[in-house]
mmCIF file of C-alpha atoms in Angstrom:
data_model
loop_
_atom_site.group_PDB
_atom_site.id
_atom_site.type_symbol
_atom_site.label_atom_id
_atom_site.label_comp_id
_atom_site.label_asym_id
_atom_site.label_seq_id
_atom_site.Cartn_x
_atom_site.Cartn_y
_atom_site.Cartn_z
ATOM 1 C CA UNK A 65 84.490 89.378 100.391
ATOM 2 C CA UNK A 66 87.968 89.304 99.028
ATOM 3 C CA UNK A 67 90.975 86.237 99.337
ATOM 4 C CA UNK A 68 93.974 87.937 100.200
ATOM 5 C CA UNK A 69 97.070 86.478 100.967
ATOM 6 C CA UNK A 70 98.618 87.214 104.490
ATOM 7 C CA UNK A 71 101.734 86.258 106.766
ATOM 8 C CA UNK A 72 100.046 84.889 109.847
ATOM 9 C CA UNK A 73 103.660 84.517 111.918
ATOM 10 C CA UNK A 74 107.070 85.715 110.950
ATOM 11 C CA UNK A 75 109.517 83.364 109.034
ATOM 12 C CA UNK A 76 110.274 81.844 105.872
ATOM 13 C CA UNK A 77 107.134 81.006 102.846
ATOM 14 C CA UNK A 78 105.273 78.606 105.154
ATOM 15 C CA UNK A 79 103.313 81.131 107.086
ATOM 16 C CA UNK A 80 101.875 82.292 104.125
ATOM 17 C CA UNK A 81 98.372 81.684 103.946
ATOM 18 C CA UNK A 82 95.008 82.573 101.856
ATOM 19 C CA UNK A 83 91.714 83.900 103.970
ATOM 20 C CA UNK A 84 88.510 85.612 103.251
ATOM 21 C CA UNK A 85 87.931 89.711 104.132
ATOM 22 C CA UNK A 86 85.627 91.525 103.996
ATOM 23 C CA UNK A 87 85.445 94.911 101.401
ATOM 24 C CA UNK A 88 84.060 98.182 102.333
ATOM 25 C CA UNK A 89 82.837 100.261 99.752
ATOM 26 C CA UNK A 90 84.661 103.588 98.806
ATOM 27 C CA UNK A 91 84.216 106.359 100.635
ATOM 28 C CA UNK A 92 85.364 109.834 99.602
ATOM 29 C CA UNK A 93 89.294 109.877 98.042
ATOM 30 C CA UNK A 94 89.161 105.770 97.303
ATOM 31 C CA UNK A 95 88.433 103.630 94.454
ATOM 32 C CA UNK A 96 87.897 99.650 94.681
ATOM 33 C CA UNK A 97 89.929 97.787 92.407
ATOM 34 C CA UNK A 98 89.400 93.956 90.988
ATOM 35 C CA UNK A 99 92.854 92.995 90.750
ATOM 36 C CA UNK A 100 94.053 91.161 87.775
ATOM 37 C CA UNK A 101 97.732 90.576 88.071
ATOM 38 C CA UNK A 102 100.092 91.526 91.583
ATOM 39 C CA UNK A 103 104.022 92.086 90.920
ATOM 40 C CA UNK A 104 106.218 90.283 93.378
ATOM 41 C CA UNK A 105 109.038 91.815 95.067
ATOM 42 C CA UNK A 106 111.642 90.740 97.244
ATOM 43 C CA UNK A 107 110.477 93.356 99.876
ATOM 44 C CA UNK A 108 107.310 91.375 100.258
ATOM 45 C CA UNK A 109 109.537 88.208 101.744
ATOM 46 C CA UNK A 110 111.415 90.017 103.698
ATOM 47 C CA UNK A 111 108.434 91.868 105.105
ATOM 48 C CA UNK A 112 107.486 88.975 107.252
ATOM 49 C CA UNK A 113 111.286 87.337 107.329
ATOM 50 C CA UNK A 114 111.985 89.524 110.465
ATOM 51 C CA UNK A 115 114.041 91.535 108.814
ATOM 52 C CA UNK A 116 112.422 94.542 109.568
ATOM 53 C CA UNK A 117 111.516 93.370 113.270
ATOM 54 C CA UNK A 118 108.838 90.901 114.633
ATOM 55 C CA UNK A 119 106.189 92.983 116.468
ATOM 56 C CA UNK A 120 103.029 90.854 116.683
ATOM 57 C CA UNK A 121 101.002 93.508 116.501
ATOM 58 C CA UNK A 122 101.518 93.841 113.171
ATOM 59 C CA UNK A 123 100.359 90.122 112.409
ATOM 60 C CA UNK A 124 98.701 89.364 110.306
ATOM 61 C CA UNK A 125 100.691 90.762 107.571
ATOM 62 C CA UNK A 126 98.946 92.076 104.258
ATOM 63 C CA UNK A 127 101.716 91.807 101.406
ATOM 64 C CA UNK A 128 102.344 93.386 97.926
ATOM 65 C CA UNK A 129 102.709 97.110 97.068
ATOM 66 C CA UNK A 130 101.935 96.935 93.115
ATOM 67 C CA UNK A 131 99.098 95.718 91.340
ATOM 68 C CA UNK A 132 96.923 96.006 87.883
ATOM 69 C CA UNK A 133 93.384 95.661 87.495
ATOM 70 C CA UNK A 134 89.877 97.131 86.310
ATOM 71 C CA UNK A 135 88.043 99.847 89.206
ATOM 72 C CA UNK A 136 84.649 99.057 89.795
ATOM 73 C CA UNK A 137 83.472 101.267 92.237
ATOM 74 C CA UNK A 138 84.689 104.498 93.076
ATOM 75 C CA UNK A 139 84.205 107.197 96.113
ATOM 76 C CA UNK A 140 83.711 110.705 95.659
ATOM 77 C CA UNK A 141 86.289 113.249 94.537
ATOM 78 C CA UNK A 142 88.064 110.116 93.490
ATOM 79 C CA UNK A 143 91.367 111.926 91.287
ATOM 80 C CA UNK A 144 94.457 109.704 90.719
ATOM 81 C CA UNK A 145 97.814 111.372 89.634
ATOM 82 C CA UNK A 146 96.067 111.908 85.585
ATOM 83 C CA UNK A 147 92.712 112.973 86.626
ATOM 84 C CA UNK A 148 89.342 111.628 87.795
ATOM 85 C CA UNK A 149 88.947 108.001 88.122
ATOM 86 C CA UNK A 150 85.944 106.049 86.694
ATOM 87 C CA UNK A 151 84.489 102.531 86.769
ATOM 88 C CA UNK A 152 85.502 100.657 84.230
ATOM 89 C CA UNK A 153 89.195 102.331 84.076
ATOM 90 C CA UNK A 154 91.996 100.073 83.731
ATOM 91 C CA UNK A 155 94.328 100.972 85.861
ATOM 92 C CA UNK A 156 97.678 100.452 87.462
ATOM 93 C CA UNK A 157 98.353 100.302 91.493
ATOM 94 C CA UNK A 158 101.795 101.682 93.134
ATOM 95 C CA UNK A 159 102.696 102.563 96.364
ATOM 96 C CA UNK A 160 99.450 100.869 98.053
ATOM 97 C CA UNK A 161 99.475 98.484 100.956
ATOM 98 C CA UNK A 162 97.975 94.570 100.793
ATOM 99 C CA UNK A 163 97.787 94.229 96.960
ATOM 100 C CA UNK A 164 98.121 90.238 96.882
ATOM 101 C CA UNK A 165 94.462 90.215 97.117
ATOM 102 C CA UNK A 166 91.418 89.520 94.532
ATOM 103 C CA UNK A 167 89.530 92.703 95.324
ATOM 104 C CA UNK A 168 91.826 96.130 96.527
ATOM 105 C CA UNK A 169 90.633 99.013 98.423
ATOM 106 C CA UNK A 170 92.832 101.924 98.045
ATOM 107 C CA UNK A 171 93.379 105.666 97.495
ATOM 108 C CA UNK A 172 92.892 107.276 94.788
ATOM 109 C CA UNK A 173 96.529 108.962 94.498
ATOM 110 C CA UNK A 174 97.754 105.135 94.123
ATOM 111 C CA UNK A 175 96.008 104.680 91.119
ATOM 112 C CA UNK A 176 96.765 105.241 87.484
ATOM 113 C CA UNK A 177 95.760 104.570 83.993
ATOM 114 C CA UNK A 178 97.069 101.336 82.547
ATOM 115 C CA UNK A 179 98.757 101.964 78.917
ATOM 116 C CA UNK A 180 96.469 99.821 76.436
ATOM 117 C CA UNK A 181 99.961 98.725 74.948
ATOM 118 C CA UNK A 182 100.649 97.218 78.609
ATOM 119 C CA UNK A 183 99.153 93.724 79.392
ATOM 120 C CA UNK A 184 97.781 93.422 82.926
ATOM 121 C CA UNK A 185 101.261 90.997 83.864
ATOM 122 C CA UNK A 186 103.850 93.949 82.847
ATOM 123 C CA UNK A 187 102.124 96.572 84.367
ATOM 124 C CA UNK A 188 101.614 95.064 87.517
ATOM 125 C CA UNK A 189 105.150 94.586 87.805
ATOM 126 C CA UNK A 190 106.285 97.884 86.046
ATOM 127 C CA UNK A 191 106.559 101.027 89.035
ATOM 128 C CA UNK A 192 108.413 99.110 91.550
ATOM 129 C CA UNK A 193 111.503 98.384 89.348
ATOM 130 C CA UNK A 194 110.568 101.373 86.737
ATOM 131 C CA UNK A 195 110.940 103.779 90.113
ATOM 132 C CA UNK A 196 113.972 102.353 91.709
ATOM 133 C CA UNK A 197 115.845 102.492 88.181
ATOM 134 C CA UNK A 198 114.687 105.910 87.445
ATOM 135 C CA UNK A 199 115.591 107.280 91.438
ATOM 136 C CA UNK A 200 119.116 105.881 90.938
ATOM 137 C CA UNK A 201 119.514 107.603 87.461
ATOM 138 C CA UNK A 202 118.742 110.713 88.816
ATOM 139 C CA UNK A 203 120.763 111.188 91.999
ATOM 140 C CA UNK A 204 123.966 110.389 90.192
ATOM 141 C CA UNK A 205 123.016 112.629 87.257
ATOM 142 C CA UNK A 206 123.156 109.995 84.301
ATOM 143 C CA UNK A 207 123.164 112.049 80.640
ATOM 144 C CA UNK A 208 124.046 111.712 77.257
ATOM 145 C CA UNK A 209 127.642 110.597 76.704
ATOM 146 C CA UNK A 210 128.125 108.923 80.512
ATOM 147 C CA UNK A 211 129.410 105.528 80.520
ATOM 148 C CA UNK A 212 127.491 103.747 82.971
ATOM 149 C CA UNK A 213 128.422 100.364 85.102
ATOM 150 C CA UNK A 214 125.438 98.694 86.005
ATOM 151 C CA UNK A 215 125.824 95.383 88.617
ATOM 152 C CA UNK A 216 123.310 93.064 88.334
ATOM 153 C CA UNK A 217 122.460 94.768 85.157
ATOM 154 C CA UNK A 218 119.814 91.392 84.105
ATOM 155 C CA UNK A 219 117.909 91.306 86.978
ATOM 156 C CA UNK A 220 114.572 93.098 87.517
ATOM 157 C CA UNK A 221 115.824 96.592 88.706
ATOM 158 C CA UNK A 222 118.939 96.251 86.510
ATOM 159 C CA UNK A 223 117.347 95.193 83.226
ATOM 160 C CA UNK A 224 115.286 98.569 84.163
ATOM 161 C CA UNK A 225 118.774 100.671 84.732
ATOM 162 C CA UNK A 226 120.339 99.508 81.949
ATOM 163 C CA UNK A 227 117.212 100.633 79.618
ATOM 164 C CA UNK A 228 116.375 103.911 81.218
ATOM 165 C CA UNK A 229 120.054 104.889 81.093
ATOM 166 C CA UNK A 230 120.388 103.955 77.223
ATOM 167 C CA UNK A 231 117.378 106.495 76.660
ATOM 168 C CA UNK A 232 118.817 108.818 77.963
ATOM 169 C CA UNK A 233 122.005 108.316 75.742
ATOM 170 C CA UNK A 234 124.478 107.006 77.960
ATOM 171 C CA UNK A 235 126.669 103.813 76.989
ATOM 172 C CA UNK A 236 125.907 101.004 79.519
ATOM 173 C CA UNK A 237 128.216 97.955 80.670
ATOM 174 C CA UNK A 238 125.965 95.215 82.407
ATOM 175 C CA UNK A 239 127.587 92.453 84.662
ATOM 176 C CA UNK A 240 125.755 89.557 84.093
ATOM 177 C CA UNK A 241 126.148 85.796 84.028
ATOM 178 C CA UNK A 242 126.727 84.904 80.317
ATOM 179 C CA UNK A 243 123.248 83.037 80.070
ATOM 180 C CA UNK A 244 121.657 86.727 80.173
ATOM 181 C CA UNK A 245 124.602 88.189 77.842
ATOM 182 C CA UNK A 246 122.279 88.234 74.965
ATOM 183 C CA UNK A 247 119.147 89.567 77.185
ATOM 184 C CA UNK A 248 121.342 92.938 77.690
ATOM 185 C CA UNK A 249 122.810 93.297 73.940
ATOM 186 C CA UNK A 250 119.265 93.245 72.756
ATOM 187 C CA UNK A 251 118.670 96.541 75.550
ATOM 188 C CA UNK A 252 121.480 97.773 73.841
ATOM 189 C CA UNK A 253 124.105 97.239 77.145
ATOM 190 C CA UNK A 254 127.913 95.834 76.787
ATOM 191 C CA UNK A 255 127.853 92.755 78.852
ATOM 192 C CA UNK A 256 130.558 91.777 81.148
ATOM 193 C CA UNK A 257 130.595 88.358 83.352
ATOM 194 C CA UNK A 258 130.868 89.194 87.209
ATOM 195 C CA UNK A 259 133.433 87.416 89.708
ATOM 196 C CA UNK A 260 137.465 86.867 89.789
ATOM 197 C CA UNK A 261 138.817 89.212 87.266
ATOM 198 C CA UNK A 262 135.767 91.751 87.036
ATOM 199 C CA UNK A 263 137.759 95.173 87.204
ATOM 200 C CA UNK A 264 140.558 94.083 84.813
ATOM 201 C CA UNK A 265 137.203 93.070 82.346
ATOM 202 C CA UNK A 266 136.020 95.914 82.963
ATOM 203 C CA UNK A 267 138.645 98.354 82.283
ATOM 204 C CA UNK A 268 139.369 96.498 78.946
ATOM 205 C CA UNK A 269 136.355 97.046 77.541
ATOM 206 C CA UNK A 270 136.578 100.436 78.511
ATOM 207 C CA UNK A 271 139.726 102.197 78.730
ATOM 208 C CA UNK A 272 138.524 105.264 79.018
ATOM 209 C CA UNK A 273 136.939 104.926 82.291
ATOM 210 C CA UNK A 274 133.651 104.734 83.916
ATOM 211 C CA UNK A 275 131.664 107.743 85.021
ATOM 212 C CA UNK A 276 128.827 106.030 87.019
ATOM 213 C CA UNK A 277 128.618 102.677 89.163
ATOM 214 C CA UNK A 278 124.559 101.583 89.811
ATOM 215 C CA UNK A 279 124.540 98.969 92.377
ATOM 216 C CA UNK A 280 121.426 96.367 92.330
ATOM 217 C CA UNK A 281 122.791 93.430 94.104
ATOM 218 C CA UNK A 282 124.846 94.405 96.954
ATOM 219 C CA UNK A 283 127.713 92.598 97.014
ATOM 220 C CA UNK A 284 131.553 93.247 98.111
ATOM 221 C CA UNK A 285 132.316 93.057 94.586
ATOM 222 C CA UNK A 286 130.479 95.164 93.420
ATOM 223 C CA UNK A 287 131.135 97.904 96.141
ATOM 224 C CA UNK A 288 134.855 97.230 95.680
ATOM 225 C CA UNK A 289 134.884 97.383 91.823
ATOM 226 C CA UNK A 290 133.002 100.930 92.005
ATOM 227 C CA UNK A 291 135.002 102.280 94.279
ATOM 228 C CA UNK A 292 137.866 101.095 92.084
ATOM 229 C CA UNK A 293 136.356 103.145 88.771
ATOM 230 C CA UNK A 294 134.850 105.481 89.823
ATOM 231 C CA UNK A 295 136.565 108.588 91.026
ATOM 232 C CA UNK A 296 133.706 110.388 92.081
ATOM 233 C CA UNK A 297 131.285 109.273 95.043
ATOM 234 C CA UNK A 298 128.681 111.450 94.234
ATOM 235 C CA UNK A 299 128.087 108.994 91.277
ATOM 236 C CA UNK A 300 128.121 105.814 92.846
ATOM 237 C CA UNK A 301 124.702 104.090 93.870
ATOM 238 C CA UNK A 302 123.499 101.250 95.552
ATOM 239 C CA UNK A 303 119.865 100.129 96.664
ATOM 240 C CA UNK A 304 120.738 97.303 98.203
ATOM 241 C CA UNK A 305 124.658 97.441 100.484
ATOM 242 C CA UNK A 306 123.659 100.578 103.030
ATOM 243 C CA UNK A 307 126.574 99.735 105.369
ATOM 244 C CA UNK A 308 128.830 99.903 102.539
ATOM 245 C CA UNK A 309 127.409 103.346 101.148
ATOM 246 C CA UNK A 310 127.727 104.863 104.324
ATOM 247 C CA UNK A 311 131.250 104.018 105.303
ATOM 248 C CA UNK A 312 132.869 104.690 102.125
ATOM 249 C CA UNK A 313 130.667 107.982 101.529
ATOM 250 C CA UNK A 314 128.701 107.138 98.640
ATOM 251 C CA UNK A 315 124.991 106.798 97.651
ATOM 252 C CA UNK A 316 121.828 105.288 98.259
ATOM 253 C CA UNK A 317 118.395 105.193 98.127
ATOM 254 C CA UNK A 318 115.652 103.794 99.412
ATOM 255 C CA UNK A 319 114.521 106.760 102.029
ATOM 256 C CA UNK A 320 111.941 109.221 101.766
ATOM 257 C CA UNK A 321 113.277 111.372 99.273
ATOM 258 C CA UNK A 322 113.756 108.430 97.537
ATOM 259 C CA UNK A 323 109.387 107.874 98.021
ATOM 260 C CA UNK A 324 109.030 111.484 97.056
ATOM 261 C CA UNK A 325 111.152 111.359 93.521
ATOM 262 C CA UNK A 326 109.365 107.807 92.813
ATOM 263 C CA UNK A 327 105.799 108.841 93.349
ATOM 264 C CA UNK A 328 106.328 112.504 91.365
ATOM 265 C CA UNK A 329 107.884 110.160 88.567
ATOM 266 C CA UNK A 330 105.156 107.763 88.474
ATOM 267 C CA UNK A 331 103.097 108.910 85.507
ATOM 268 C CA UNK A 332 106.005 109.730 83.425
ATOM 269 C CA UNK A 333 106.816 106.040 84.015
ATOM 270 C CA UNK A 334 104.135 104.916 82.810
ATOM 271 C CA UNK A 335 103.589 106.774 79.728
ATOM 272 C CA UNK A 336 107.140 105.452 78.444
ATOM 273 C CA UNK A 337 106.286 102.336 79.076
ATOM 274 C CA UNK A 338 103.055 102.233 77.285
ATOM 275 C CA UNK A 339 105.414 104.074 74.594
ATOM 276 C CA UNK A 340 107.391 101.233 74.408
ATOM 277 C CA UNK A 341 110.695 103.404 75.804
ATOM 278 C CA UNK A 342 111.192 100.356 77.926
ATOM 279 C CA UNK A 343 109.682 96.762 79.421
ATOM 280 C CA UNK A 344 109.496 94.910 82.287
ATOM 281 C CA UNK A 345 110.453 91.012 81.434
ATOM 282 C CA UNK A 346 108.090 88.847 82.805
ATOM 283 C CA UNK A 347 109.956 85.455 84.673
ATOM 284 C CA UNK A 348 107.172 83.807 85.811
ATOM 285 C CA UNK A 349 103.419 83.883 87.079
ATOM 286 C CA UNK A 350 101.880 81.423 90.064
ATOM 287 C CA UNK A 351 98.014 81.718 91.037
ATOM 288 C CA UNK A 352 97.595 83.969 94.064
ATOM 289 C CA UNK A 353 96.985 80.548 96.295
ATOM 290 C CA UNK A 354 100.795 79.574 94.795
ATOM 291 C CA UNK A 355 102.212 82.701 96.822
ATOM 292 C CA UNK A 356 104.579 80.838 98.938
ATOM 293 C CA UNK A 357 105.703 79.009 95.617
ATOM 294 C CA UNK A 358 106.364 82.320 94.614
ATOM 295 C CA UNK A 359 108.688 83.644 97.176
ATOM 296 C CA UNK A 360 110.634 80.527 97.780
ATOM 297 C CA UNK A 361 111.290 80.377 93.923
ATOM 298 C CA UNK A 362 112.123 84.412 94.354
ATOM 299 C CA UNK A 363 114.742 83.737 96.864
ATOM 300 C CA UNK A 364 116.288 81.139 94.892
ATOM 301 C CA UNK A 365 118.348 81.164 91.063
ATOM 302 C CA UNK A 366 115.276 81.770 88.842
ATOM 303 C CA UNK A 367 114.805 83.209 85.334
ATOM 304 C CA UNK A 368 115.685 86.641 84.521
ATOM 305 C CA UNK A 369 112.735 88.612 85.038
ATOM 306 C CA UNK A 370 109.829 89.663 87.561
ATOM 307 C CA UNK A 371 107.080 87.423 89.219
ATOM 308 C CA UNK A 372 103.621 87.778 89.097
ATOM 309 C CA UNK A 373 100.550 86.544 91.240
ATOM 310 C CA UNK A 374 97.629 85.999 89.425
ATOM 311 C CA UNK A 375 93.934 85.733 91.458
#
């Protein structure tokens, strides 16, 4: 038996609840996981919100998509993304379904060696943001010598943009509010307070122009300040205002290309991670039982950084 946290109706934190499941043992392609740390998104809220419809069929709900933990059983022909998997392995989870759970039963192609250098909290919260960043750097073609606009730039796909783009030698301007000003310097990002007055900050701090706009938050502002800079729609991305992308003809992702670049890029992730290229900053953790703690604080202002559950 496993506790796993499910959403038994559709709505806001409440109908979160904890029950018992049963675990099958692996069979061929799968490899059973005891979880030791589960990375909250904001996807996982909205997955029982209604957001994304309220078929009752669906009910109840297994949350989570990201996960770390030690595999103690495995089925046969049991190969992850670096090789064969073994009990014992400690390993990180990405792109499964149900993680907020004690014990995990998934495939094998969703698991993947967990970095000694990594402790279980930042790699449990490392591929969801480590993807999104990386997918967004790529379809605008970030390189050496870009100067980069990043909105939301302290937040957990943000802080992740702003890192991944300084590796790859481009100069980065975060908006921010000033409270994470310092959080950004030390990533080596130029940070600029958002609201009234944004563009003329902006353009002050660099004259010469932008050559790519990453949007993480959504907002009008920071649509309308892109499309203000940046010449160019090819290099203009959001993940979060769709409408927006598609009326004015610019970027996003989130699709399944988006799934296919993520996945291929997963190992790569990983490894310059456990380099120390980059790291996830860890807000908060709540016990697994504190889930609905968890995503009420997540929808709220809360500390820079991503939240983990903790069976």
């Amino acid at each position: 038996m496993t506790r796993v946290a499910v959403a038994t109706a559709f709505g806001g934190p409440e109908v979160l609840h904890i029950v018992d499941e049963a675990v099958a043992a692996p069979a061929a392609g799968q490899v059973l996981v005891e979880v030791k740390a589960i990375g909250v998104n904001p996807f996982d809220y909205k997955a029982y919100s209604g957001a994304f419809g309220k078929d009752p069929s669906t009910l109840p709900l297994h949350l989570g998509s990201e996960a770390s933990g030690v595999v103690i059983a495995v089925g046969s022909n049991s190969s992850g993304p670096a090789g064969p998997i073994s009990v014992g392995d400690e390993v990180i989870v990405s792109g499964a379904q149900g993680t907020y759970a004690e014990k995990l039963l998934v495939p094998a192609e969703a698991v993947l060696p967990k970095p000694k250098s990594l402790d279980w909290e930042v790699a449990a919260g490392l591929l969801s943001v480590a993807g999104t960043a990386y997918d967004t750097l790529v379809v605008t073609g970030v390189s050496e010598g870009d100067t980069v606009l990043v909105h939301g730039a302290a937040g957990g796909v943000g802080s992740m943009v702003v890192q991944q783009a300084r590796a790859r030698g481009a100069r980065v301007i975060g908006t921010a509010r000033a409270v994470n000003h310092d959080a950004l310097r030390a990533y080596g990002a130029e940070p600029v307070e958002y609201g009234d007055g944004l563009l003329d900050r902006i353009n002050e701090i660099a004259p010469s122009g932008i050559d790519v706009a990453i949007d993480t938050v959504g907002t009008d502002e920071a649509v309308d300040v892109s499309l203000a800079l940046v010449a160019d729609k090819k290099r203009i991305v959001t993940i979060a205002a769709m409408g927006r992308a598609a009326e004015h003809g610019f970027l996003s992702v989130g699709g399944a290309e988006s799934t296919k670049r993520r996945k291929a890029a997963r190992l790569e992730l990983v490894n310059s991670a456990g380099a120390g290229d980059y790291t996830v900053p860890i807000a908060k953790t709540f016990p697994l039982d504190q889930a609905a703690k968890a995503h009420q604080e997540l929808k709220s202002e809360h500390p820079r950084g991503k939240f983990i559950l903790i069976p």
